[in-house]
């Protein structure tokens, strides 16, 4: 099933940032799981004037599961920064249901569904 068939008429597929996100979106579409791409940003830090200086925007939101998904298939140094942001998000927004998929989780998911990952972001 194609991505376009999962979208209501007139709603285009969002531009995804990398190959991992595109593959994950295709997997969700194939299994007819409704998803949204980066629908919400969560402020994490503010300056003295109350302006947001740091935020976290999870990659996917699955409305039927009320679950945000963040894919982390990049270098370890960036993963550490993302882990810190995720901890802060959970402190500030404990009601938010979010799952972080690390590279190994993501590769296992692709293998489970018989999808070969293309090399990227190493």
mmCIF file of C-alpha atoms in Angstrom:
data_model
loop_
_atom_site.group_PDB
_atom_site.id
_atom_site.type_symbol
_atom_site.label_atom_id
_atom_site.label_comp_id
_atom_site.label_asym_id
_atom_site.label_seq_id
_atom_site.Cartn_x
_atom_site.Cartn_y
_atom_site.Cartn_z
ATOM 1 C CA UNK A 1 0.000 0.000 0.000
ATOM 2 C CA UNK A 2 1.442 3.392 -0.877
ATOM 3 C CA UNK A 3 1.865 6.380 1.390
ATOM 4 C CA UNK A 4 -0.582 8.402 -0.663
ATOM 5 C CA UNK A 5 -3.361 5.895 -0.057
ATOM 6 C CA UNK A 6 -3.089 6.464 3.720
ATOM 7 C CA UNK A 7 -3.575 10.190 3.429
ATOM 8 C CA UNK A 8 -6.960 11.831 3.068
ATOM 9 C CA UNK A 9 -7.553 13.397 -0.320
ATOM 10 C CA UNK A 10 -5.704 16.672 -0.617
ATOM 11 C CA UNK A 11 -3.269 15.903 2.210
ATOM 12 C CA UNK A 12 0.273 15.377 0.980
ATOM 13 C CA UNK A 13 2.929 13.244 2.600
ATOM 14 C CA UNK A 14 5.235 15.440 4.683
ATOM 15 C CA UNK A 15 8.853 15.820 3.668
ATOM 16 C CA UNK A 16 10.785 13.492 5.931
ATOM 17 C CA UNK A 17 14.320 14.382 6.965
ATOM 18 C CA UNK A 18 16.181 11.127 6.359
ATOM 19 C CA UNK A 19 16.000 7.611 4.967
ATOM 20 C CA UNK A 20 15.199 6.064 8.363
ATOM 21 C CA UNK A 21 12.153 8.268 8.757
ATOM 22 C CA UNK A 22 11.018 7.479 5.213
ATOM 23 C CA UNK A 23 11.325 3.730 5.852
ATOM 24 C CA UNK A 24 9.513 4.002 9.160
ATOM 25 C CA UNK A 25 6.706 6.001 7.526
ATOM 26 C CA UNK A 26 6.376 3.377 4.786
ATOM 27 C CA UNK A 27 6.169 0.640 7.443
ATOM 28 C CA UNK A 28 3.422 2.532 9.285
ATOM 29 C CA UNK A 29 1.560 3.094 6.040
ATOM 30 C CA UNK A 30 1.866 -0.540 5.052
ATOM 31 C CA UNK A 31 0.267 -1.604 8.322
ATOM 32 C CA UNK A 32 -2.306 1.188 8.009
ATOM 33 C CA UNK A 33 -1.209 2.892 11.204
ATOM 34 C CA UNK A 34 -2.219 6.511 11.224
ATOM 35 C CA UNK A 35 0.718 8.841 11.858
ATOM 36 C CA UNK A 36 1.661 12.482 11.915
ATOM 37 C CA UNK A 37 5.106 13.876 11.315
ATOM 38 C CA UNK A 38 6.492 16.271 13.936
ATOM 39 C CA UNK A 39 3.065 17.594 14.914
ATOM 40 C CA UNK A 40 4.172 19.199 18.172
ATOM 41 C CA UNK A 41 7.223 20.738 19.792
ATOM 42 C CA UNK A 42 7.681 20.612 23.539
ATOM 43 C CA UNK A 43 9.496 23.580 25.114
ATOM 44 C CA UNK A 44 12.267 22.362 27.447
ATOM 45 C CA UNK A 45 14.072 25.507 28.576
ATOM 46 C CA UNK A 46 13.272 29.202 28.683
ATOM 47 C CA UNK A 47 15.420 32.296 29.093
ATOM 48 C CA UNK A 48 14.882 34.979 31.740
ATOM 49 C CA UNK A 49 12.299 36.683 29.520
ATOM 50 C CA UNK A 50 10.314 33.497 29.115
ATOM 51 C CA UNK A 51 11.395 32.825 25.526
ATOM 52 C CA UNK A 52 11.845 29.193 24.581
ATOM 53 C CA UNK A 53 15.546 28.479 24.103
ATOM 54 C CA UNK A 54 15.326 24.708 23.760
ATOM 55 C CA UNK A 55 12.588 22.414 22.523
ATOM 56 C CA UNK A 56 12.099 18.811 21.522
ATOM 57 C CA UNK A 57 10.056 17.743 18.508
ATOM 58 C CA UNK A 58 9.480 13.990 18.312
ATOM 59 C CA UNK A 59 9.552 12.584 14.780
ATOM 60 C CA UNK A 60 6.211 10.786 14.702
ATOM 61 C CA UNK A 61 2.919 10.787 16.546
ATOM 62 C CA UNK A 62 0.554 7.818 16.388
ATOM 63 C CA UNK A 63 -2.855 9.279 17.332
ATOM 64 C CA UNK A 64 -4.585 5.932 17.847
ATOM 65 C CA UNK A 65 -1.923 4.941 20.373
ATOM 66 C CA UNK A 66 -1.408 8.447 21.751
ATOM 67 C CA UNK A 67 2.283 7.725 21.309
ATOM 68 C CA UNK A 68 5.180 9.851 20.116
ATOM 69 C CA UNK A 69 8.091 8.093 18.432
ATOM 70 C CA UNK A 70 11.595 9.461 18.090
ATOM 71 C CA UNK A 71 14.031 7.649 15.802
ATOM 72 C CA UNK A 72 17.663 7.895 16.782
ATOM 73 C CA UNK A 73 19.808 6.297 14.147
ATOM 74 C CA UNK A 74 22.669 8.757 14.250
ATOM 75 C CA UNK A 75 26.068 9.229 15.849
ATOM 76 C CA UNK A 76 26.444 8.508 19.562
ATOM 77 C CA UNK A 77 27.334 12.120 20.388
ATOM 78 C CA UNK A 78 23.971 13.242 19.042
ATOM 79 C CA UNK A 79 22.197 10.371 20.779
ATOM 80 C CA UNK A 80 23.501 11.605 24.146
ATOM 81 C CA UNK A 81 22.050 15.047 23.495
ATOM 82 C CA UNK A 82 18.749 13.521 22.441
ATOM 83 C CA UNK A 83 18.658 11.345 25.572
ATOM 84 C CA UNK A 84 19.141 14.447 27.709
ATOM 85 C CA UNK A 85 16.266 16.196 25.937
ATOM 86 C CA UNK A 86 14.050 13.151 26.353
ATOM 87 C CA UNK A 87 14.755 13.013 30.104
ATOM 88 C CA UNK A 88 13.846 16.690 30.384
ATOM 89 C CA UNK A 89 10.663 16.158 28.375
ATOM 90 C CA UNK A 90 9.613 13.349 30.712
ATOM 91 C CA UNK A 91 10.268 15.591 33.735
ATOM 92 C CA UNK A 92 8.172 18.454 32.363
ATOM 93 C CA UNK A 93 5.464 16.459 30.577
ATOM 94 C CA UNK A 94 5.012 13.161 32.452
ATOM 95 C CA UNK A 95 1.644 12.627 30.772
ATOM 96 C CA UNK A 96 3.284 12.383 27.330
ATOM 97 C CA UNK A 97 3.764 8.850 26.063
ATOM 98 C CA UNK A 98 6.985 8.722 24.054
ATOM 99 C CA UNK A 99 9.213 5.939 22.778
ATOM 100 C CA UNK A 100 12.780 6.451 21.643
ATOM 101 C CA UNK A 101 13.965 3.932 19.072
ATOM 102 C CA UNK A 102 17.745 3.594 19.006
ATOM 103 C CA UNK A 103 19.598 2.383 15.965
ATOM 104 C CA UNK A 104 19.619 -1.217 17.223
ATOM 105 C CA UNK A 105 15.876 -1.103 17.981
ATOM 106 C CA UNK A 106 15.224 0.319 14.554
ATOM 107 C CA UNK A 107 17.364 -2.293 12.784
ATOM 108 C CA UNK A 108 15.594 -5.072 14.703
ATOM 109 C CA UNK A 109 12.229 -3.633 13.690
ATOM 110 C CA UNK A 110 13.236 -3.532 10.032
ATOM 111 C CA UNK A 111 14.602 -7.069 10.223
ATOM 112 C CA UNK A 112 11.381 -8.293 11.842
ATOM 113 C CA UNK A 113 9.386 -6.979 8.903
ATOM 114 C CA UNK A 114 11.907 -8.092 6.282
ATOM 115 C CA UNK A 115 13.066 -4.636 5.323
ATOM 116 C CA UNK A 116 16.740 -4.077 4.595
ATOM 117 C CA UNK A 117 18.056 -0.804 5.951
ATOM 118 C CA UNK A 118 20.001 1.338 3.555
ATOM 119 C CA UNK A 119 23.286 2.680 4.925
ATOM 120 C CA UNK A 120 23.168 6.231 6.286
ATOM 121 C CA UNK A 121 23.986 8.504 9.213
ATOM 122 C CA UNK A 122 26.813 6.452 10.660
#
